[in-house]
Tab-separated table of C-alpha atoms in Angstrom:
chain	number	residue	atom	x	y	z
A	207	MET	CA	-34.831	23.085	-6.191
A	208	THR	CA	-33.501	21.336	-3.176
A	209	ARG	CA	-31.573	23.548	-0.793
A	210	ILE	CA	-29.330	22.359	1.956
A	211	LEU	CA	-29.207	24.067	5.321
A	212	LEU	CA	-27.000	27.091	5.771
A	213	ALA	CA	-23.506	25.993	6.800
A	214	LEU	CA	-21.736	28.661	8.812
A	215	VAL	CA	-18.220	27.573	9.719
A	216	LEU	CA	-17.529	29.467	12.922
A	217	LEU	CA	-13.868	29.285	13.807
A	218	LEU	CA	-13.588	29.130	17.573
A	219	SER	CA	-17.126	30.345	18.055
A	220	ALA	CA	-17.498	28.836	21.512
A	221	ALA	CA	-15.306	31.367	23.248
A	222	CYS	CA	-14.183	33.605	20.388
A	223	ALA	CA	-10.648	32.747	21.370
A	224	HIS	CA	-7.789	32.456	18.931
A	225	ALA	CA	-6.117	29.042	19.129
A	226	ALA	CA	-2.464	28.456	18.364
A	227	VAL	CA	-1.330	25.772	15.943
A	228	ARG	CA	1.967	24.010	15.446
A	229	ILE	CA	4.444	25.383	12.943
A	230	LYS	CA	4.732	22.044	11.149
A	231	ASP	CA	0.996	22.168	10.428
A	232	ILE	CA	1.141	25.514	8.611
A	233	ALA	CA	4.590	25.338	6.984
A	234	ASP	CA	6.595	22.866	4.915
A	235	ILE	CA	10.324	22.303	4.529
A	236	LYS	CA	11.510	23.483	1.135
A	237	GLY	CA	12.985	20.602	-0.836
A	238	LEU	CA	11.159	17.917	1.142
A	239	ARG	CA	8.066	17.305	-0.914
A	240	GLU	CA	6.213	14.485	-2.581
A	241	ASN	CA	6.959	13.565	-6.189
A	242	GLN	CA	4.338	12.216	-8.534
A	243	ILE	CA	5.096	9.056	-10.492
A	244	VAL	CA	3.002	7.406	-13.192
A	245	GLY	CA	3.056	4.280	-15.309
A	246	TYR	CA	1.086	2.415	-17.973
A	247	GLY	CA	0.171	-1.213	-17.421
A	248	LEU	CA	-2.294	-4.030	-17.916
A	249	VAL	CA	-4.827	-5.528	-15.526
A	250	ILE	CA	-5.599	-9.191	-16.082
A	251	GLY	CA	-8.027	-11.674	-14.565
A	252	LEU	CA	-11.192	-9.657	-15.118
A	253	ASN	CA	-14.467	-11.537	-15.371
A	254	GLY	CA	-15.436	-10.366	-18.843
A	255	THR	CA	-15.417	-6.701	-17.804
A	256	GLY	CA	-12.193	-5.693	-19.545
A	257	ASP	CA	-11.564	-3.604	-22.637
A	258	THR	CA	-13.082	-4.430	-25.984
A	259	LEU	CA	-9.935	-4.896	-28.027
A	260	ARG	CA	-11.592	-3.658	-31.191
A	261	ASN	CA	-12.518	-0.365	-29.489
A	262	ALA	CA	-9.245	-0.068	-27.542
A	263	PRO	CA	-6.413	-0.921	-29.965
A	264	PHE	CA	-3.754	0.179	-27.489
A	265	THR	CA	-4.859	-2.614	-25.148
A	266	GLU	CA	-4.425	-5.193	-27.909
A	267	GLN	CA	-0.994	-3.813	-28.851
A	268	SER	CA	0.120	-3.864	-25.221
A	269	LEU	CA	-1.118	-7.434	-24.771
A	270	GLN	CA	0.707	-8.586	-27.890
A	271	SER	CA	3.933	-6.867	-26.821
A	272	MET	CA	3.756	-8.396	-23.346
A	273	LEU	CA	3.214	-11.901	-24.703
A	274	GLU	CA	5.998	-11.545	-27.260
A	275	ASN	CA	8.405	-10.376	-24.546
A	276	MET	CA	7.569	-13.591	-22.695
A	277	GLY	CA	8.415	-15.662	-25.770
A	278	ILE	CA	4.835	-16.348	-26.851
A	279	ASN	CA	4.202	-15.981	-30.584
A	280	VAL	CA	0.922	-14.192	-31.243
A	281	ARG	CA	1.450	-13.658	-34.956
A	282	ASN	CA	0.402	-15.934	-37.827
A	283	GLU	CA	3.609	-16.816	-39.654
A	284	THR	CA	3.093	-17.470	-43.361
A	285	THR	CA	5.234	-19.701	-45.554
A	286	SER	CA	5.201	-17.237	-48.426
A	287	THR	CA	7.964	-14.667	-48.534
A	288	ASN	CA	5.734	-12.135	-50.253
A	289	ASN	CA	3.183	-11.963	-47.444
A	290	PRO	CA	4.351	-10.471	-44.141
A	291	PRO	CA	3.199	-12.054	-40.884
A	292	ARG	CA	-0.219	-10.926	-39.768
A	293	PRO	CA	-1.098	-10.436	-36.120
A	294	THR	CA	-3.571	-12.767	-34.517
A	295	THR	CA	-6.960	-11.208	-33.834
A	296	LEU	CA	-7.486	-11.390	-30.077
A	297	ARG	CA	-10.970	-11.538	-28.596
A	298	THR	CA	-10.347	-11.621	-24.869
A	299	ARG	CA	-12.353	-9.424	-22.479
A	300	ASN	CA	-10.285	-10.213	-19.371
A	301	VAL	CA	-7.629	-7.519	-19.929
A	302	ALA	CA	-7.806	-3.752	-19.381
A	303	ALA	CA	-5.285	-0.992	-20.018
A	304	VAL	CA	-4.762	1.205	-16.961
A	305	MET	CA	-2.757	4.137	-15.705
A	306	VAL	CA	-1.014	3.651	-12.371
A	307	THR	CA	-0.310	6.731	-10.245
A	308	ALA	CA	1.336	7.249	-6.869
A	309	ASP	CA	2.991	9.918	-4.723
A	310	LEU	CA	6.596	9.264	-3.766
A	311	THR	CA	7.229	10.687	-0.303
A	312	PRO	CA	10.641	12.269	0.362
A	313	SER	CA	11.407	9.992	3.308
A	314	ILE	CA	10.832	6.717	1.502
A	315	GLY	CA	13.814	4.608	0.442
A	316	PRO	CA	14.594	1.631	-1.805
A	317	GLY	CA	12.908	-1.563	-0.721
A	318	GLU	CA	9.933	0.123	0.963
A	319	ARG	CA	6.374	-0.213	-0.235
A	320	MET	CA	3.647	2.329	-0.924
A	321	ASP	CA	0.047	2.441	-2.174
A	322	VAL	CA	-0.838	3.028	-5.808
A	323	THR	CA	-4.021	4.039	-7.629
A	324	VAL	CA	-5.131	2.172	-10.749
A	325	SER	CA	-7.519	3.798	-13.269
A	326	SER	CA	-8.932	2.352	-16.478
A	327	LEU	CA	-8.046	3.843	-19.867
A	328	GLY	CA	-10.330	1.954	-22.254
A	329	ASP	CA	-13.950	0.885	-22.184
A	330	ALA	CA	-13.642	-1.613	-19.343
A	331	THR	CA	-16.723	-1.680	-17.147
A	332	SER	CA	-15.063	-2.845	-13.914
A	333	LEU	CA	-11.638	-3.675	-12.492
A	334	LEU	CA	-13.092	-5.844	-9.738
A	335	GLY	CA	-11.083	-9.026	-9.253
A	336	GLY	CA	-8.253	-7.887	-11.522
A	337	THR	CA	-4.513	-8.137	-10.964
A	338	LEU	CA	-2.038	-5.527	-12.138
A	339	VAL	CA	0.910	-6.933	-14.070
A	340	MET	CA	4.356	-5.562	-13.174
A	341	THR	CA	4.353	-1.884	-14.160
A	342	SER	CA	7.231	0.593	-14.023
A	343	LEU	CA	6.453	3.957	-12.446
A	344	ARG	CA	8.416	6.939	-13.733
A	345	ALA	CA	8.821	10.517	-12.563
A	346	ALA	CA	9.093	13.698	-14.611
A	347	ASP	CA	12.792	13.042	-15.252
A	348	GLY	CA	11.993	9.734	-16.978
A	349	ALA	CA	13.722	7.534	-14.411
A	350	VAL	CA	11.997	4.503	-12.889
A	351	TYR	CA	11.428	5.019	-9.163
A	352	ALA	CA	9.053	2.167	-8.342
A	353	VAL	CA	7.506	-1.015	-9.709
A	354	ALA	CA	3.844	-1.840	-9.045
A	355	GLN	CA	2.064	-5.183	-9.085
A	356	GLY	CA	-0.716	-6.902	-7.195
A	357	ALA	CA	-4.440	-7.454	-6.747
A	358	ILE	CA	-6.684	-4.407	-7.085
A	359	THR	CA	-9.133	-3.349	-4.399
A	360	VAL	CA	-12.248	-1.748	-5.926
A	361	ALA	CA	-14.819	-0.043	-3.713
A	362	GLY	CA	-17.504	0.535	-6.348
A	363	TYR	CA	-19.602	-1.901	-8.342
A	364	SER	CA	-21.880	-1.882	-11.336
A	365	VAL	CA	-24.544	-4.540	-11.938
A	366	GLY	CA	-27.245	-4.380	-14.553
A	367	GLY	CA	-29.314	-6.061	-17.183
A	368	GLN	CA	-31.090	-5.029	-20.334
A	369	ALA	CA	-33.610	-2.754	-18.621
A	370	GLN	CA	-31.877	-1.440	-15.507
A	371	ASN	CA	-28.409	-0.827	-14.104
A	372	VAL	CA	-27.365	-0.384	-10.491
A	373	SER	CA	-24.003	1.173	-9.701
A	374	GLN	CA	-22.246	2.577	-6.681
A	375	GLY	CA	-18.946	4.369	-6.627
A	376	THR	CA	-16.504	4.010	-9.509
A	377	PRO	CA	-15.734	0.399	-10.438
A	378	THR	CA	-13.191	1.428	-13.081
A	379	ALA	CA	-10.699	2.747	-10.503
A	380	GLY	CA	-9.136	1.110	-7.468
A	381	ARG	CA	-6.107	0.918	-5.216
A	382	ILE	CA	-3.404	-1.596	-4.419
A	383	PRO	CA	-2.324	-1.288	-0.769
A	384	ASN	CA	1.463	-1.579	-0.565
A	385	GLY	CA	1.372	-2.452	-4.236
A	386	ALA	CA	4.515	-0.603	-5.330
A	387	LEU	CA	8.093	-1.439	-4.426
A	388	VAL	CA	10.430	1.549	-4.380
A	389	GLU	CA	13.545	1.023	-6.497
A	390	ARG	CA	15.211	4.448	-6.292
A	391	GLU	CA	15.471	7.161	-3.673
A	392	VAL	CA	14.674	10.756	-4.466
A	393	GLN	CA	17.785	12.910	-4.579
A	394	GLY	CA	18.257	15.397	-1.770
A	395	SER	CA	18.201	15.045	2.001
A	396	LEU	CA	18.294	17.210	5.108
A	397	HIS	CA	22.021	16.624	5.607
A	398	GLU	CA	22.778	18.068	2.154
A	399	MET	CA	20.961	21.346	2.831
A	400	GLU	CA	23.084	24.261	3.961
A	401	PHE	CA	20.032	26.220	5.124
A	402	LEU	CA	16.609	24.956	6.085
A	403	VAL	CA	13.779	26.984	4.598
A	404	LEU	CA	10.207	27.016	5.890
A	405	GLN	CA	7.483	27.688	3.330
A	406	LEU	CA	4.057	28.795	4.559
A	407	LYS	CA	1.102	26.913	3.142
A	408	ASN	CA	-1.001	30.092	3.324
A	409	PRO	CA	1.437	32.989	2.811
A	410	ASP	CA	0.764	35.964	5.025
A	411	PHE	CA	2.922	38.799	6.405
A	412	VAL	CA	1.526	38.570	9.929
A	413	THR	CA	1.808	34.785	10.109
A	414	ALA	CA	5.400	34.851	8.838
A	415	THR	CA	6.332	37.460	11.456
A	416	ARG	CA	4.762	35.468	14.263
A	417	ILE	CA	6.601	32.310	13.210
A	418	LEU	CA	9.865	34.225	13.041
A	419	ASP	CA	9.407	35.673	16.515
A	420	ALA	CA	8.387	32.313	18.002
A	421	ILE	CA	11.451	30.535	16.587
A	422	ASN	CA	13.909	33.224	17.686
A	423	ARG	CA	12.313	33.383	21.124
A	424	PHE	CA	12.757	29.624	21.493
A	425	ALA	CA	16.268	29.625	20.025
A	426	GLY	CA	17.374	32.424	22.333
A	427	GLY	CA	16.739	30.252	25.359
A	428	ARG	CA	17.647	26.901	23.789
A	429	TYR	CA	20.651	27.707	21.596
A	430	ARG	CA	21.571	31.213	22.790
A	431	ALA	CA	21.353	32.515	19.215
A	432	GLN	CA	18.967	33.973	16.662
A	433	ILE	CA	18.517	31.336	13.964
A	434	ALA	CA	15.499	32.519	11.924
A	435	PHE	CA	15.547	35.170	9.201
A	436	GLU	CA	12.686	36.237	6.971
A	437	ARG	CA	13.149	36.151	3.217
A	438	ASP	CA	9.641	37.228	2.257
A	439	TYR	CA	6.076	36.742	3.442
A	440	ARG	CA	6.183	33.105	2.292
A	441	THR	CA	9.610	31.784	3.347
A	442	ILE	CA	11.658	31.808	6.544
A	443	VAL	CA	15.324	30.729	6.514
A	444	LEU	CA	16.664	28.698	9.447
A	445	SER	CA	20.335	28.448	10.355
A	446	LYS	CA	20.810	25.087	12.061
A	447	PRO	CA	23.201	24.999	15.040
A	448	ARG	CA	26.231	22.788	14.550
A	449	HIS	CA	25.800	20.649	17.652
A	450	ILE	CA	22.312	19.317	16.748
A	451	GLY	CA	21.083	17.105	13.944
A	452	PRO	CA	18.563	18.325	11.378
A	453	VAL	CA	15.879	15.821	12.393
A	454	ARG	CA	15.870	16.793	16.061
A	455	PHE	CA	16.202	20.458	15.155
A	456	LEU	CA	13.141	20.412	12.896
A	457	ALA	CA	11.211	18.345	15.429
A	458	GLU	CA	11.762	21.009	18.093
A	459	ILE	CA	10.936	23.859	15.721
A	460	GLY	CA	7.837	22.115	14.357
A	461	GLU	CA	6.291	21.712	17.823
A	462	LEU	CA	6.341	25.464	18.491
A	463	THR	CA	2.867	26.991	18.382
A	464	VAL	CA	1.828	30.267	16.782
A	465	GLU	CA	-1.464	31.950	15.981
A	466	PRO	CA	-1.849	32.143	12.186
A	467	ASP	CA	-3.567	35.181	10.762
A	468	THR	CA	-6.424	34.552	8.344
A	469	PRO	CA	-7.788	36.983	5.744
A	470	ALA	CA	-11.268	38.458	6.130
A	471	ARG	CA	-13.141	36.453	3.559
A	472	VAL	CA	-16.685	35.315	2.794
A	473	VAL	CA	-17.075	32.286	0.525
A	474	ILE	CA	-20.465	31.797	-1.138
A	475	ASN	CA	-21.605	28.757	-3.079
A	476	GLU	CA	-24.927	29.664	-4.665
A	477	ARG	CA	-25.387	26.180	-6.122
A	478	THR	CA	-25.504	24.447	-2.737
A	479	GLY	CA	-26.559	27.413	-0.621
A	480	THR	CA	-23.404	27.326	1.502
A	481	VAL	CA	-21.976	30.418	3.175
A	482	VAL	CA	-18.630	30.355	4.986
A	483	ILE	CA	-17.737	33.483	6.968
A	484	GLY	CA	-14.186	34.016	8.159
A	485	ARG	CA	-13.335	34.876	11.720
A	486	ASP	CA	-12.123	38.417	11.006
A	487	VAL	CA	-15.055	39.506	8.830
A	488	ARG	CA	-16.489	42.843	9.956
A	489	ILE	CA	-19.586	44.721	8.827
A	490	SER	CA	-20.099	48.397	9.338
A	491	THR	CA	-23.378	49.268	11.035
A	492	VAL	CA	-26.187	48.928	8.503
A	493	ALA	CA	-29.960	48.429	8.623
A	494	VAL	CA	-31.185	45.441	6.622
A	495	THR	CA	-34.642	44.219	5.675
A	496	HIS	CA	-35.469	41.369	3.366
A	497	GLY	CA	-38.947	40.573	2.037
A	498	ASN	CA	-39.896	37.276	0.455
A	499	LEU	CA	-42.298	37.507	-2.459
A	500	SER	CA	-43.982	34.217	-3.374
A	501	VAL	CA	-46.092	33.828	-6.513
A	502	ARG	CA	-48.294	30.768	-7.039
A	503	VAL	CA	-49.762	29.986	-10.466
A	504	THR	CA	-52.462	27.301	-10.549
A	505	GLU	CA	-53.977	25.892	-13.732
A	506	MET	CA	-57.603	24.723	-13.346
A	507	PRO	CA	-58.983	23.946	-16.822
A	508	VAL	CA	-62.773	23.692	-17.161
A	509	VAL	CA	-64.454	21.298	-19.586
A	510	SER	CA	-67.366	22.887	-21.504
A	511	GLN	CA	-69.912	20.226	-22.455
A	512	PRO	CA	-72.613	21.165	-25.049
A	513	ALA	CA	-76.293	20.326	-24.590
A	514	PRO	CA	-77.576	17.037	-25.970
A	515	PHE	CA	-78.411	17.002	-29.694
A	516	SER	CA	-77.053	20.536	-30.084
A	517	ARG	CA	-74.324	19.450	-32.498
A	518	GLY	CA	-71.826	21.347	-30.369
A	519	GLN	CA	-68.278	20.332	-29.552
A	520	THR	CA	-66.719	19.632	-26.198
A	521	VAL	CA	-63.928	22.117	-25.492
A	522	VAL	CA	-61.514	22.733	-22.644
A	523	VAL	CA	-61.553	26.291	-21.324
A	524	PRO	CA	-58.295	27.275	-19.616
A	525	GLN	CA	-58.560	28.917	-16.216
A	526	THR	CA	-55.521	30.263	-14.414
A	527	VAL	CA	-55.409	31.472	-10.824
A	528	VAL	CA	-52.453	33.648	-9.780
A	529	GLU	CA	-51.787	34.374	-6.110
A	530	ALA	CA	-49.044	36.727	-4.923
A	531	ASN	CA	-48.013	36.930	-1.291
A	532	GLU	CA	-45.230	38.989	0.219
A	533	ALA	CA	-44.473	38.078	3.796
A	534	GLY	CA	-43.767	40.925	6.131
A	535	SER	CA	-40.219	41.295	7.424
A	536	GLN	CA	-38.601	43.332	10.120
A	537	VAL	CA	-35.689	45.717	9.877
A	538	ALA	CA	-32.579	44.485	11.677
A	539	ILE	CA	-29.409	46.393	12.441
A	540	LEU	CA	-26.210	44.494	11.668
A	541	SER	CA	-22.846	45.508	13.062
A	542	GLY	CA	-19.942	43.093	12.784
A	543	VAL	CA	-17.946	43.802	15.920
A	544	ASP	CA	-17.230	40.082	16.099
A	545	LEU	CA	-18.310	36.952	14.283
A	546	GLN	CA	-20.863	35.892	16.877
A	547	ARG	CA	-22.671	39.215	16.766
A	548	LEU	CA	-22.731	39.133	12.974
A	549	VAL	CA	-24.250	35.649	12.925
A	550	ARG	CA	-26.734	36.632	15.650
A	551	GLY	CA	-27.882	39.575	13.565
A	552	LEU	CA	-28.331	37.449	10.442
A	553	ASN	CA	-30.279	34.848	12.391
A	554	GLN	CA	-32.484	37.586	13.851
A	555	ILE	CA	-33.930	38.290	10.418
A	556	GLY	CA	-34.724	34.588	9.962
A	557	LEU	CA	-33.487	34.072	6.424
A	558	LYS	CA	-32.946	31.070	4.221
A	559	PRO	CA	-29.532	30.469	2.610
A	560	SER	CA	-30.567	32.291	-0.556
A	561	GLY	CA	-31.568	35.329	1.524
A	562	ILE	CA	-28.260	35.299	3.429
A	563	ILE	CA	-26.366	35.230	0.131
A	564	ALA	CA	-28.420	38.105	-1.314
A	565	ILE	CA	-27.943	40.246	1.806
A	566	LEU	CA	-24.178	39.669	1.977
A	567	GLN	CA	-23.799	40.604	-1.677
A	568	ALA	CA	-25.932	43.726	-1.162
A	569	ILE	CA	-23.907	44.745	1.914
A	570	LYS	CA	-20.703	44.300	-0.103
A	571	THR	CA	-22.109	46.496	-2.853
A	572	ALA	CA	-22.977	49.143	-0.266
A	573	GLY	CA	-19.364	49.105	0.924
A	574	ALA	CA	-20.218	48.010	4.472
A	575	LEU	CA	-18.750	44.477	4.258
A	576	GLN	CA	-15.069	44.712	5.165
A	577	ALA	CA	-14.039	41.442	3.564
A	578	ASP	CA	-13.440	39.744	0.254
A	579	VAL	CA	-16.454	37.953	-1.214
A	580	ILE	CA	-15.657	34.839	-3.237
A	581	VAL	CA	-18.513	33.310	-5.225
A	582	GLN	CA	-17.933	29.699	-6.235
């Protein structure tokens, strides 16, 4: 089993100093968020890599509906009144049914363009070289907010023959840069909000308090008033002064820096051998030793050949050699006064990622690891 090297993410390990970040990087404005829009469409112009219409009936139905809307008759009209018209059996492989998705930003307005993602629905093998036909993109309320159309950019490819296939990436999904034209603006703006509310991306009592103090400290000197009020550990309400616009006000507030508080947490991924230790993780003083036991089993079968003219049979005699070796290990004392000392103590034992994971789980069981352990 292939193991990757131990990845220890040391936040500010160079000087063990706590860095401040901007408020706009750790908090969002309530009401100003992206909205997801989606649409169903057809991609044409594929070089024989589209859907098989027999296996994807929705592609055939969509193609027939599109052609009929353009005034093209794709049904066999019969002269008899007893027989209804039968649809023409299409055999094209240049069309694929796709889903078109995009994120509508709150600041975007009618007439602007944005990127869209196109993903295949049927059994198409590649969207390379295809063109998306005009597709309406709708939000959760059912209204059309954008229309997408254009040539698809596909990063992956798939080439193969009867005996071997070579593929890279995902050729059945791609993007259209600036492929959607916005037709409707999302309701709600900064000028319509009576109060501006900050929502923390990682809710925390300490972080919310520090943001509140930083804003009021700035507002006391800038506006001569206290403008921030806490609602809970996730949201902070801002009262905008009358003589300043909301854009400038949020720009000034967003540039203020605070030191966010992070929970003491250890994240372990046993599948990849990755261990991520948070900055505030502490370990009570413990003595740790870890021995590696390796067992090697070797099969060396021996062929037993009978003597000439003895009427015996040649047989294979199994022979197994088992070797067990347990490498000696030293006892190390771990005490997590800070992150650097904790990592230095773990490195002193000289363990592999699997050993680090086993020791951290054992220390947690002993009650000496003052942090939450999350196993992915």
